[in-house]
Coordinates of C-alpha atoms in Angstrom, one line a residue:
M1 CA 16.9 6.6 4.7
R2 CA 20.5 6.1 6.3
A3 CA 21.3 2.7 8.2
P4 CA 21.5 2.7 11.8
A5 CA 24.8 3.9 13.2
W6 CA 24.9 0.8 15.7
L7 CA 25.3 -1.6 12.4
P8 CA 28.7 -2.6 11.5
M9 CA 30.4 -1.1 8.6
P10 CA 30.6 -4.0 6.4
V11 CA 26.8 -4.2 6.9
R12 CA 26.1 -0.5 6.3
R13 CA 28.0 -0.4 3.2
T14 CA 25.9 -3.6 1.7
L15 CA 22.9 -1.6 2.5
R16 CA 23.9 1.4 0.8
V17 CA 24.9 -0.5 -2.4
L18 CA 21.6 -2.2 -1.9
R19 CA 19.8 0.8 -1.6
R20 CA 21.4 2.4 -4.7
Y21 CA 20.4 -0.3 -6.8
F22 CA 17.2 -0.7 -5.6
R23 CA 16.7 3.4 -6.5
M24 CA 18.3 2.2 -10.1
G25 CA 15.8 -0.6 -10.9
M26 CA 13.2 1.8 -9.7
R27 CA 14.0 4.3 -11.8
R28 CA 14.4 2.0 -14.6
F29 CA 11.2 0.3 -13.8
D30 CA 9.8 4.1 -14.3
R31 CA 10.9 4.7 -17.6
F32 CA 9.8 1.3 -18.7
V33 CA 6.1 1.8 -17.8
A34 CA 6.2 5.6 -18.5
P35 CA 4.8 5.3 -22.1
A36 CA 2.1 3.0 -20.7
R37 CA 1.1 5.4 -17.7
R38 CA 1.0 8.3 -19.9
E39 CA -1.3 6.2 -22.5
W40 CA -3.6 5.4 -19.9
R41 CA -3.8 9.1 -18.5
R42 CA -4.3 10.2 -21.9
S43 CA -6.9 8.3 -23.4
L44 CA -10.4 7.4 -21.9
Q45 CA -11.0 4.8 -24.4
L46 CA -8.0 2.5 -23.1
R47 CA -9.2 3.1 -19.7
V48 CA -12.8 2.2 -20.5
V49 CA -11.7 -0.7 -22.5
A50 CA -9.4 -2.0 -19.5
L51 CA -11.9 -1.5 -16.8
T52 CA -14.4 -3.4 -18.5
L53 CA -12.3 -6.5 -19.6
I54 CA -10.9 -6.7 -15.7
A55 CA -14.7 -6.5 -14.5
S56 CA -15.9 -8.8 -17.1
S57 CA -12.9 -11.0 -16.4
V58 CA -13.6 -11.0 -12.7
L59 CA -17.2 -12.0 -13.1
V60 CA -16.9 -14.7 -16.1
G61 CA -14.3 -16.2 -14.0
A62 CA -16.4 -16.3 -10.8
F63 CA -19.3 -17.9 -12.8
G64 CA -17.1 -20.0 -15.2
F65 CA -15.6 -21.5 -11.8
F66 CA -19.1 -21.7 -9.9
V67 CA -20.3 -23.8 -13.3
A68 CA -17.2 -26.1 -13.6
Q69 CA -17.6 -26.8 -9.8
R70 CA -20.9 -27.7 -9.8
S71 CA -20.8 -29.8 -12.6
A72 CA -18.2 -31.9 -11.1
N73 CA -20.0 -31.9 -8.3
I74 CA -23.0 -33.3 -10.3
L75 CA -21.1 -35.8 -11.8
L76 CA -19.1 -37.1 -8.7
N77 CA -22.8 -37.2 -7.0
R78 CA -23.9 -39.4 -9.9
A79 CA -20.9 -41.5 -9.9
Q80 CA -21.1 -42.4 -6.0
D81 CA -25.1 -43.2 -6.4
E82 CA -24.2 -45.5 -9.0
V83 CA -21.2 -47.4 -7.3
E84 CA -23.4 -47.0 -4.1
S85 CA -26.0 -49.1 -5.7
S86 CA -23.5 -51.5 -7.6
M87 CA -21.9 -51.8 -4.0
Q88 CA -24.6 -53.0 -2.2
S89 CA -25.5 -56.1 -5.0
K90 CA -21.8 -56.9 -4.5
L91 CA -22.0 -56.9 -1.0
R92 CA -25.1 -59.0 -1.2
Y93 CA -23.5 -61.4 -3.6
A94 CA -20.4 -61.7 -1.4
A95 CA -22.2 -62.3 1.8
S96 CA -24.4 -65.2 -0.1
Q97 CA -21.2 -67.1 -1.2
L98 CA -19.4 -67.0 2.3
S99 CA -22.2 -67.8 4.3
V100 CA -21.8 -71.4 3.5
H101 CA -18.8 -71.3 5.5
L102 CA -19.4 -71.4 9.6
T103 CA -15.8 -70.8 10.8
A104 CA -13.0 -69.7 9.9
L105 CA -10.8 -72.9 10.0
E106 CA -12.4 -74.2 6.9
P107 CA -9.7 -75.2 4.4
R108 CA -12.1 -74.2 1.6
L109 CA -12.5 -70.7 2.6
Q110 CA -9.9 -68.8 0.9
N111 CA -10.5 -70.8 -2.4
T112 CA -14.2 -69.3 -1.8
V113 CA -13.1 -65.9 -1.0
D114 CA -10.7 -65.9 -4.4
I115 CA -13.9 -67.2 -6.4
T116 CA -16.0 -64.5 -4.8
V117 CA -13.2 -61.7 -5.7
N118 CA -12.9 -63.1 -9.6
A119 CA -16.9 -63.3 -9.6
L120 CA -17.4 -60.0 -8.9
A121 CA -14.5 -58.7 -11.1
D122 CA -16.0 -60.7 -14.0
D123 CA -17.5 -57.7 -15.6
D124 CA -14.9 -55.0 -14.7
P125 CA -12.0 -55.3 -16.6
A126 CA -9.7 -53.6 -14.3
E127 CA -6.5 -54.0 -17.0
S128 CA -7.9 -51.3 -19.3
G129 CA -8.8 -48.9 -16.4
G130 CA -12.4 -50.6 -15.2
S131 CA -13.1 -51.1 -11.7
V132 CA -11.2 -53.1 -8.7
V133 CA -12.6 -55.3 -6.1
S134 CA -10.5 -56.5 -3.1
I135 CA -11.7 -58.7 0.1
R136 CA -9.3 -57.9 3.2
A137 CA -9.8 -60.3 6.4
D138 CA -7.0 -59.0 8.6
Q139 CA -8.7 -60.1 11.7
I140 CA -9.1 -63.4 10.6
P141 CA -5.5 -65.7 10.5
G142 CA -4.9 -67.7 7.3
I143 CA -7.1 -65.5 5.0
Q144 CA -5.3 -63.4 2.7
A145 CA -6.3 -60.2 1.0
V146 CA -7.5 -60.9 -2.6
T147 CA -7.7 -58.1 -5.1
S148 CA -9.0 -58.3 -8.6
V149 CA -6.3 -57.0 -10.3
K150 CA -2.8 -58.5 -9.2
K151 CA -0.3 -56.1 -10.0
L152 CA -2.0 -52.9 -8.5
D153 CA -0.9 -51.7 -5.4
T154 CA -4.2 -50.7 -3.4
S155 CA -2.1 -49.3 -0.4
G156 CA -2.4 -45.9 -1.8
L157 CA -6.3 -46.4 -2.2
I158 CA -7.1 -48.2 0.6
T159 CA -5.7 -45.9 3.4
R160 CA -5.5 -46.4 7.2
D161 CA -8.3 -44.3 7.6
L162 CA -10.7 -46.1 5.6
I163 CA -9.5 -49.5 7.1
K164 CA -10.1 -47.8 10.4
A165 CA -13.9 -46.6 9.5
V166 CA -14.6 -50.0 7.8
S167 CA -13.2 -52.1 10.4
G168 CA -13.3 -50.5 13.8
D169 CA -16.6 -48.7 13.2
G170 CA -18.3 -51.2 11.1
K171 CA -19.8 -48.9 8.4
V172 CA -19.9 -48.0 4.7
A173 CA -17.0 -45.6 3.9
E174 CA -15.9 -43.9 0.9
Q175 CA -13.3 -41.8 -0.5
V176 CA -11.6 -40.2 -3.5
R177 CA -7.9 -41.4 -4.2
T178 CA -5.4 -41.5 -7.2
A179 CA -3.7 -44.8 -8.1
E180 CA -1.3 -45.3 -11.0
V181 CA -2.7 -48.2 -13.4
N182 CA -0.8 -49.5 -16.5
G183 CA 1.4 -46.2 -16.0
K184 CA -1.2 -43.9 -15.9
K185 CA -2.5 -42.1 -12.8
I186 CA -6.2 -42.6 -12.4
K187 CA -8.7 -41.1 -9.9
F188 CA -11.1 -43.8 -7.9
L189 CA -14.0 -43.7 -5.9
V190 CA -13.3 -46.2 -2.9
Y191 CA -16.1 -47.9 -1.2
G192 CA -15.7 -49.9 1.8
S193 CA -18.0 -52.1 3.6
P194 CA -18.1 -54.9 6.1
V195 CA -19.5 -58.4 4.9
P196 CA -21.7 -60.2 7.3
T197 CA -20.5 -63.7 7.7
N198 CA -20.7 -66.3 10.3
F199 CA -17.1 -66.9 11.0
G200 CA -15.3 -63.2 11.5
H201 CA -14.9 -59.8 10.1
L202 CA -14.3 -59.2 6.3
E203 CA -14.3 -56.3 4.5
L204 CA -15.0 -55.6 0.6
Y205 CA -13.7 -52.7 -1.2
Y206 CA -15.0 -51.4 -4.4
M207 CA -12.9 -49.2 -6.2
V208 CA -14.2 -47.4 -9.2
P209 CA -12.3 -45.3 -11.6
L210 CA -13.7 -41.7 -12.3
T211 CA -12.3 -41.4 -15.8
T212 CA -15.4 -40.6 -17.5
E213 CA -16.4 -38.2 -14.6
D214 CA -13.3 -36.3 -14.9
S215 CA -12.8 -36.0 -18.9
A216 CA -16.3 -34.8 -18.4
A217 CA -15.7 -32.4 -15.8
N218 CA -12.4 -31.4 -17.7
Q219 CA -14.5 -31.0 -21.3
I220 CA -16.9 -28.6 -19.0
R221 CA -14.2 -26.4 -17.7
T222 CA -12.7 -26.1 -21.2
T223 CA -15.9 -25.2 -22.8
V224 CA -16.8 -22.8 -19.9
L225 CA -13.0 -21.3 -20.3
V226 CA -13.1 -21.1 -23.9
T227 CA -16.7 -19.6 -23.7
G228 CA -16.0 -17.2 -21.0
L229 CA -12.4 -15.8 -22.7
A230 CA -14.5 -15.3 -25.7
L231 CA -17.2 -13.5 -23.9
V232 CA -14.7 -11.1 -22.3
I233 CA -13.2 -10.3 -25.6
L234 CA -16.6 -9.7 -26.9
L235 CA -17.4 -7.4 -24.4
G236 CA -13.8 -5.5 -24.6
V237 CA -14.7 -5.0 -28.5
V238 CA -18.4 -4.1 -27.7
A239 CA -17.2 -1.7 -24.9
G240 CA -14.1 -0.6 -27.1
L241 CA -16.9 0.4 -30.2
V242 CA -19.5 1.7 -27.9
T243 CA -16.6 4.3 -26.2
R244 CA -15.5 5.1 -29.9
L245 CA -18.8 6.5 -30.8
V246 CA -18.6 8.5 -27.5
V247 CA -14.8 9.5 -27.6
L248 CA -14.6 10.3 -31.2
P249 CA -17.5 13.4 -31.3
V250 CA -15.8 14.3 -27.7
R251 CA -11.9 14.2 -29.4
D252 CA -13.5 16.7 -32.4
A253 CA -15.0 19.0 -29.7
A254 CA -11.5 19.2 -28.2
R255 CA -9.7 19.8 -31.5
T256 CA -12.5 22.3 -32.7
A257 CA -11.9 24.2 -29.4
Q258 CA -8.2 24.4 -29.7
R259 CA -8.6 25.7 -33.4
L260 CA -10.9 28.2 -31.9
S261 CA -9.0 29.3 -28.9
A262 CA -6.1 29.3 -31.5
G263 CA -8.5 32.3 -33.4
L264 CA -10.1 30.0 -36.3
L265 CA -13.4 31.4 -35.4
D266 CA -15.2 29.8 -38.4
Q267 CA -14.3 26.2 -37.1
R268 CA -17.5 24.2 -36.4
M269 CA -18.1 20.2 -35.4
K270 CA -19.6 17.8 -37.8
V271 CA -23.4 17.4 -37.1
T272 CA -24.5 13.6 -37.8
G273 CA -27.7 12.1 -36.5
E274 CA -30.0 13.2 -34.1
D275 CA -28.7 11.6 -31.0
D276 CA -27.8 13.3 -27.7
L277 CA -24.2 13.7 -29.5
A278 CA -25.8 15.4 -32.3
L279 CA -27.6 17.7 -29.7
L280 CA -24.0 18.6 -28.4
A281 CA -22.3 18.9 -31.5
A282 CA -24.7 21.3 -32.7
S283 CA -25.0 23.0 -29.2
F284 CA -21.3 23.5 -29.5
N285 CA -21.7 25.0 -33.1
Q286 CA -24.3 27.4 -31.8
M287 CA -21.9 28.3 -28.7
A288 CA -19.1 28.9 -31.5
A289 CA -21.3 31.0 -33.4
N290 CA -22.4 33.2 -30.5
L291 CA -18.6 33.5 -29.7
Q292 CA -17.7 34.4 -32.9
R293 CA -20.2 37.2 -33.3
Q294 CA -19.3 38.5 -30.0
I295 CA -15.9 38.4 -30.8
V296 CA -16.1 40.4 -33.7
R297 CA -18.2 42.5 -32.5
L298 CA -16.0 43.3 -29.7
E299 CA -13.1 43.7 -31.7
E300 CA -14.9 46.1 -34.2
M301 CA -15.8 48.4 -30.8
S302 CA -12.0 48.1 -29.7
R303 CA -10.8 48.9 -33.2
L304 CA -13.3 51.9 -33.1
Q305 CA -12.2 52.8 -29.7
R306 CA -8.2 52.7 -30.8
R307 CA -9.1 54.6 -33.9
F308 CA -11.4 57.4 -31.5
T309 CA -8.5 57.6 -29.1
S310 CA -5.6 57.9 -31.8
D311 CA -7.8 60.5 -33.9
V312 CA -8.9 62.4 -30.9
S313 CA -5.4 62.3 -29.4
H314 CA -3.9 63.9 -32.9
E315 CA -6.8 66.3 -33.4
L316 CA -5.8 67.8 -30.2
R317 CA -2.6 68.2 -30.7
T318 CA -3.2 71.4 -32.9
P319 CA -5.3 73.2 -30.6
L320 CA -3.0 72.3 -27.7
T321 CA -0.2 73.8 -29.3
T322 CA -2.0 77.0 -29.8
V323 CA -3.2 77.1 -26.2
R324 CA 0.7 76.0 -25.2
M325 CA 1.6 79.0 -27.1
A326 CA -0.7 81.5 -25.5
A327 CA 0.0 80.0 -21.9
D328 CA 3.8 80.4 -22.4
L329 CA 3.4 83.9 -23.2
I330 CA 0.6 84.6 -20.2
F331 CA 3.3 82.4 -18.0
S332 CA 6.3 84.2 -19.0
E333 CA 4.4 87.9 -17.7
R334 CA 2.8 86.6 -14.8
E335 CA 4.8 88.9 -12.7
D336 CA 3.5 92.1 -13.8
F337 CA 0.1 90.4 -13.1
D338 CA -2.1 90.7 -9.9
P339 CA -1.3 87.7 -7.5
A340 CA -4.5 86.2 -8.4
V341 CA -4.1 86.0 -12.1
A342 CA -0.5 85.1 -11.7
R343 CA -1.7 82.0 -9.6
S344 CA -4.0 81.1 -12.5
A345 CA -1.2 81.5 -14.8
E346 CA 0.8 79.2 -12.9
L347 CA -2.3 76.7 -12.6
L348 CA -2.8 76.7 -16.5
Q349 CA 0.7 76.1 -17.4
A350 CA 0.6 73.1 -14.9
E351 CA -2.4 71.7 -16.1
L352 CA -1.5 71.8 -19.6
D353 CA 1.8 70.1 -18.7
R354 CA -0.6 67.7 -17.2
F355 CA -2.8 67.5 -20.5
E356 CA 0.1 67.4 -22.9
S357 CA 1.5 64.2 -20.9
L358 CA -1.7 62.4 -20.9
L359 CA -1.9 62.7 -24.8
T360 CA 1.7 61.7 -24.9
D361 CA 0.6 58.5 -23.5
L362 CA -2.6 58.3 -25.0
L363 CA -0.9 58.0 -28.3
E364 CA 1.6 55.4 -27.1
I365 CA -1.1 53.2 -26.0
S366 CA -2.7 53.8 -29.3
R367 CA 0.8 52.8 -30.9
F368 CA 0.7 49.8 -28.9
D369 CA -2.8 48.9 -29.4
A370 CA -2.5 49.2 -33.3
G371 CA 0.7 47.0 -33.3
F372 CA 2.9 49.8 -34.7
A373 CA 5.2 50.1 -31.8
A374 CA 8.8 48.9 -32.6
L375 CA 11.8 48.7 -30.7
D376 CA 15.2 50.2 -31.2
A377 CA 17.1 47.5 -29.4
E378 CA 20.9 48.5 -29.0
H379 CA 23.9 47.2 -26.4
A380 CA 23.6 49.8 -23.4
D381 CA 24.6 49.8 -19.7
L382 CA 21.6 49.9 -17.8
V383 CA 24.1 51.5 -14.5
P384 CA 23.8 55.1 -16.1
I385 CA 20.1 54.9 -17.0
V386 CA 19.2 53.7 -13.6
K387 CA 21.2 56.8 -11.9
R388 CA 19.9 59.2 -14.5
V389 CA 16.5 58.2 -13.6
A390 CA 17.5 58.6 -10.0
D391 CA 19.0 61.9 -10.4
R392 CA 16.2 63.4 -12.5
L393 CA 13.8 62.1 -9.6
T394 CA 15.5 63.8 -6.6
G395 CA 13.8 67.0 -6.8
L396 CA 10.3 65.3 -6.6
A397 CA 11.7 62.8 -3.8
D398 CA 13.1 65.9 -1.4
R399 CA 9.9 67.4 -2.1
V400 CA 8.2 64.6 -0.3
G401 CA 10.6 63.7 2.3
V402 CA 11.7 60.4 0.3
T403 CA 15.4 59.2 0.2
I404 CA 16.4 57.3 -3.2
E405 CA 18.6 54.5 -2.2
L406 CA 21.0 52.7 -5.2
R407 CA 22.1 49.0 -5.3
V408 CA 23.9 48.8 -8.5
P409 CA 26.8 46.6 -9.3
D410 CA 30.4 48.6 -10.1
E411 CA 30.9 47.2 -13.0
P412 CA 28.7 47.9 -16.1
V413 CA 25.5 45.8 -16.8
I414 CA 25.0 45.4 -20.7
A415 CA 21.9 44.5 -22.3
E416 CA 20.2 44.5 -25.5
V417 CA 17.4 46.9 -25.0
D418 CA 15.8 50.6 -26.2
P419 CA 17.4 52.9 -23.9
R420 CA 14.2 55.5 -24.2
R421 CA 11.8 53.1 -23.4
I422 CA 13.7 51.5 -20.4
E423 CA 14.0 54.8 -19.1
R424 CA 10.4 55.4 -19.1
V425 CA 9.6 52.2 -17.3
L426 CA 12.1 52.9 -14.7
R427 CA 10.7 56.8 -14.3
N428 CA 7.4 55.4 -14.2
L429 CA 8.0 53.1 -11.3
V430 CA 10.6 54.9 -9.4
G431 CA 8.2 57.8 -9.5
N432 CA 5.0 56.0 -8.3
A433 CA 7.2 54.7 -5.4
V434 CA 8.2 58.0 -4.8
E435 CA 4.6 59.5 -4.6
H436 CA 3.2 56.4 -2.4
G437 CA 6.4 55.7 -0.3
E438 CA 4.8 57.7 2.6
G439 CA 8.0 59.4 3.3
R440 CA 10.1 56.5 3.9
P441 CA 13.1 55.3 1.7
V442 CA 12.4 53.9 -2.2
R443 CA 15.3 51.4 -2.7
I444 CA 16.2 50.6 -6.6
T445 CA 18.4 47.2 -7.1
L446 CA 20.1 46.3 -10.6
A447 CA 21.2 42.7 -11.0
C448 CA 22.2 40.7 -13.7
D449 CA 23.3 37.2 -14.6
E450 CA 24.2 35.5 -17.9
A451 CA 20.7 35.8 -19.2
A452 CA 18.8 37.7 -17.6
V453 CA 19.0 41.6 -16.3
A454 CA 16.4 42.6 -13.4
V455 CA 15.7 46.0 -11.8
T456 CA 13.6 46.3 -8.4
V457 CA 11.8 49.1 -6.9
R458 CA 10.9 49.1 -3.5
D459 CA 9.0 51.5 -1.3
H460 CA 7.5 51.2 2.1
G461 CA 4.3 53.1 1.8
I462 CA 0.7 51.9 1.9
G463 CA 1.4 48.9 -0.2
L464 CA -1.2 46.6 -2.2
K465 CA -4.0 44.5 -1.2
A466 CA -4.6 41.0 -2.5
G467 CA -5.1 40.7 -6.0
E468 CA -4.2 44.5 -6.7
E469 CA -0.7 43.4 -7.8
R470 CA -2.6 42.3 -11.3
L471 CA -4.9 45.3 -11.5
V472 CA -2.2 48.2 -11.1
F473 CA -1.4 47.3 -15.0
N474 CA -4.5 47.9 -16.0
R475 CA -5.3 51.4 -17.5
F476 CA -6.3 54.2 -15.6
W477 CA -6.5 52.0 -12.5
R478 CA -5.5 53.8 -9.4
A479 CA -4.8 52.1 -6.0
D480 CA -6.9 54.8 -3.9
P481 CA -10.1 55.7 -5.7
S482 CA -10.8 58.2 -3.2
R483 CA -7.9 60.6 -3.8
A484 CA -8.4 63.5 -5.8
R485 CA -7.7 63.2 -9.7
Q486 CA -5.4 66.2 -9.2
T487 CA -2.8 64.0 -7.4
G488 CA -0.8 61.3 -9.3
G489 CA -0.2 60.7 -12.7
T490 CA -2.7 59.7 -15.7
G491 CA -3.2 56.2 -15.1
L492 CA -1.3 55.1 -18.1
G493 CA 2.2 55.0 -16.9
L494 CA 2.3 51.1 -15.8
S495 CA 0.4 50.2 -18.9
I496 CA 2.8 51.8 -20.8
S497 CA 5.6 50.4 -18.8
A498 CA 4.1 46.7 -19.0
E499 CA 4.0 47.1 -22.7
D500 CA 7.5 48.3 -23.0
A501 CA 8.6 45.1 -20.8
R502 CA 6.3 42.9 -23.3
L503 CA 8.1 44.6 -26.1
H504 CA 11.7 43.6 -24.9
G505 CA 10.3 39.9 -24.5
G506 CA 10.8 40.5 -20.5
W507 CA 8.4 40.6 -17.7
L508 CA 7.1 43.6 -15.2
E509 CA 5.8 42.2 -12.2
A510 CA 4.4 43.4 -9.1
W511 CA 4.4 42.6 -5.0
G512 CA 2.6 44.3 -2.5
A513 CA 1.1 43.9 0.9
P514 CA -0.9 46.5 3.2
G515 CA 1.1 48.6 4.9
E516 CA 4.3 47.0 4.0
G517 CA 4.9 48.7 0.8
A518 CA 5.6 47.3 -2.5
Q519 CA 8.1 46.1 -4.9
F520 CA 7.9 46.1 -9.0
R521 CA 10.3 44.0 -10.4
L522 CA 11.5 44.6 -14.5
T523 CA 13.2 41.6 -15.9
L524 CA 14.8 41.8 -19.3
P525 CA 16.6 39.6 -21.7
V526 CA 20.6 40.1 -21.8
R527 CA 20.0 39.3 -25.7
S528 CA 17.3 40.7 -27.6
G529 CA 14.9 37.8 -28.8
D530 CA 15.7 35.3 -25.9
R531 CA 13.1 33.4 -23.9
L532 CA 13.4 34.4 -19.9
V533 CA 13.4 31.6 -17.5
A534 CA 14.1 33.0 -14.4
A535 CA 15.3 36.7 -12.8
P536 CA 18.3 37.5 -11.1
L537 CA 16.3 39.2 -8.1
P538 CA 13.3 37.7 -6.3
L539 CA 10.0 39.5 -6.5
I540 CA 9.2 39.3 -2.7
P541 CA 11.4 41.7 -1.0
R542 CA 14.3 39.8 0.8
D543 CA 13.5 41.8 4.0
R544 CA 9.8 40.8 3.9
A545 CA 11.1 37.3 3.7
L546 CA 13.4 37.7 6.6
D547 CA 10.1 38.9 8.6
S548 CA 8.2 35.9 7.6
E549 CA 11.1 33.5 8.9
E550 CA 11.3 35.2 12.1
A551 CA 7.7 35.2 12.6
G552 CA 7.4 31.7 11.9
R553 CA 10.1 30.7 14.4

């Protein structure tokens, strides 16, 4: 996102620099967390343990906080009850001591106040962190406030709000405050109450340290924290062990499945016990055994089928040769026969050619199936090969009214290929395009780059339906089943072409759309044995891509 144009140039430069550093930081962060993210995606055990730890930490933390808070409240309530009871007794004692004075002008009133505070504080060693007693008489001139601990600053304990509640409202008030005693910060529970006297308003403040309660609350919190932490760790260990019991058989099943997919059909899982996992392992082994039997049976049937095809093809060669010799003789003398017999001789010759082509294709397929097909690769120029295929099919194209257009480079296109096989592939592709071209031009395009060479054959005939671009390479598959078997090829041409392309380490792909024709693309590596990554020509025709863009506009 660019900075707005109305911002000053220095500001925009600063924003660009900040954005650049931000992107660099995000990339470094991604590289840093990438291993953890990858491990998180791959490990089921890690996810289960992590989620268990998170959930248990939240639950144990909430429960521990509730227990600690509840315990602290119970301790505070108990301290409040004790202080309130002690406050009542101290209030009665102070009232009885001060009741001997009838006016505030009596000279011994201050002395009585001092004696009363000292008496109330006799059992309260404030210097060691005990309770503190204080009497205030702000509304009576001449009487000074007295505190049992002379060096203690009570301004932080006896606040204005507390004084207002006690002196103004005339009721007992309390609060919790913190003060420093002997260099230590101590939390106090402060109670304040008016003292009933005959000469005016006095206030008694009783401050009790909550050291014991705080210590007990801290111990409870520590105990809850340690117990909760131990419980969370225990839950994590238990979750890890339980998950491991489930994950290990699943991993064993995955490894066994990988070995089975690699062709090691004798691999089986270890069955231990009689639980659900053992049942899973036994079922998996049973499935693997059934698959092995089926695969072996299918391989045997395929082997027999290939052998049957090869044997039949070879056995038919001998009678076909004899029939071919007789048919050639009859065909050469057809001008001396009646027209009907001459026509029969021509049909016989044509069908023998077709039958011989079928036998040749069957023998080639059997060689591919048996793994005997060999690549006789050499450095060849593909331009004359493409032109030679186009020239040989010109007669067929003229008969069906199709024009063959060539788009080949002017310079040579050298690749390490088997020229015989490549010419056969191109002959099949161009021949099919001409037969299905519906009288429209067929375009052959040749292009290359540093790593690959590609040839596309484009027709504008009936095209292919969705999904048929994969079926066209099946053996004996026909795009139009309703067409008579006397037209078209043997149904093996594209299958053999696909095998030839794979033998070169290349691709043979198809594209088509109903009513828009089809395009086949042959892609080969420039150097034999190299791995293909991309093709120099697109599979979808450029004219179709342009039409789609115009329709979208």
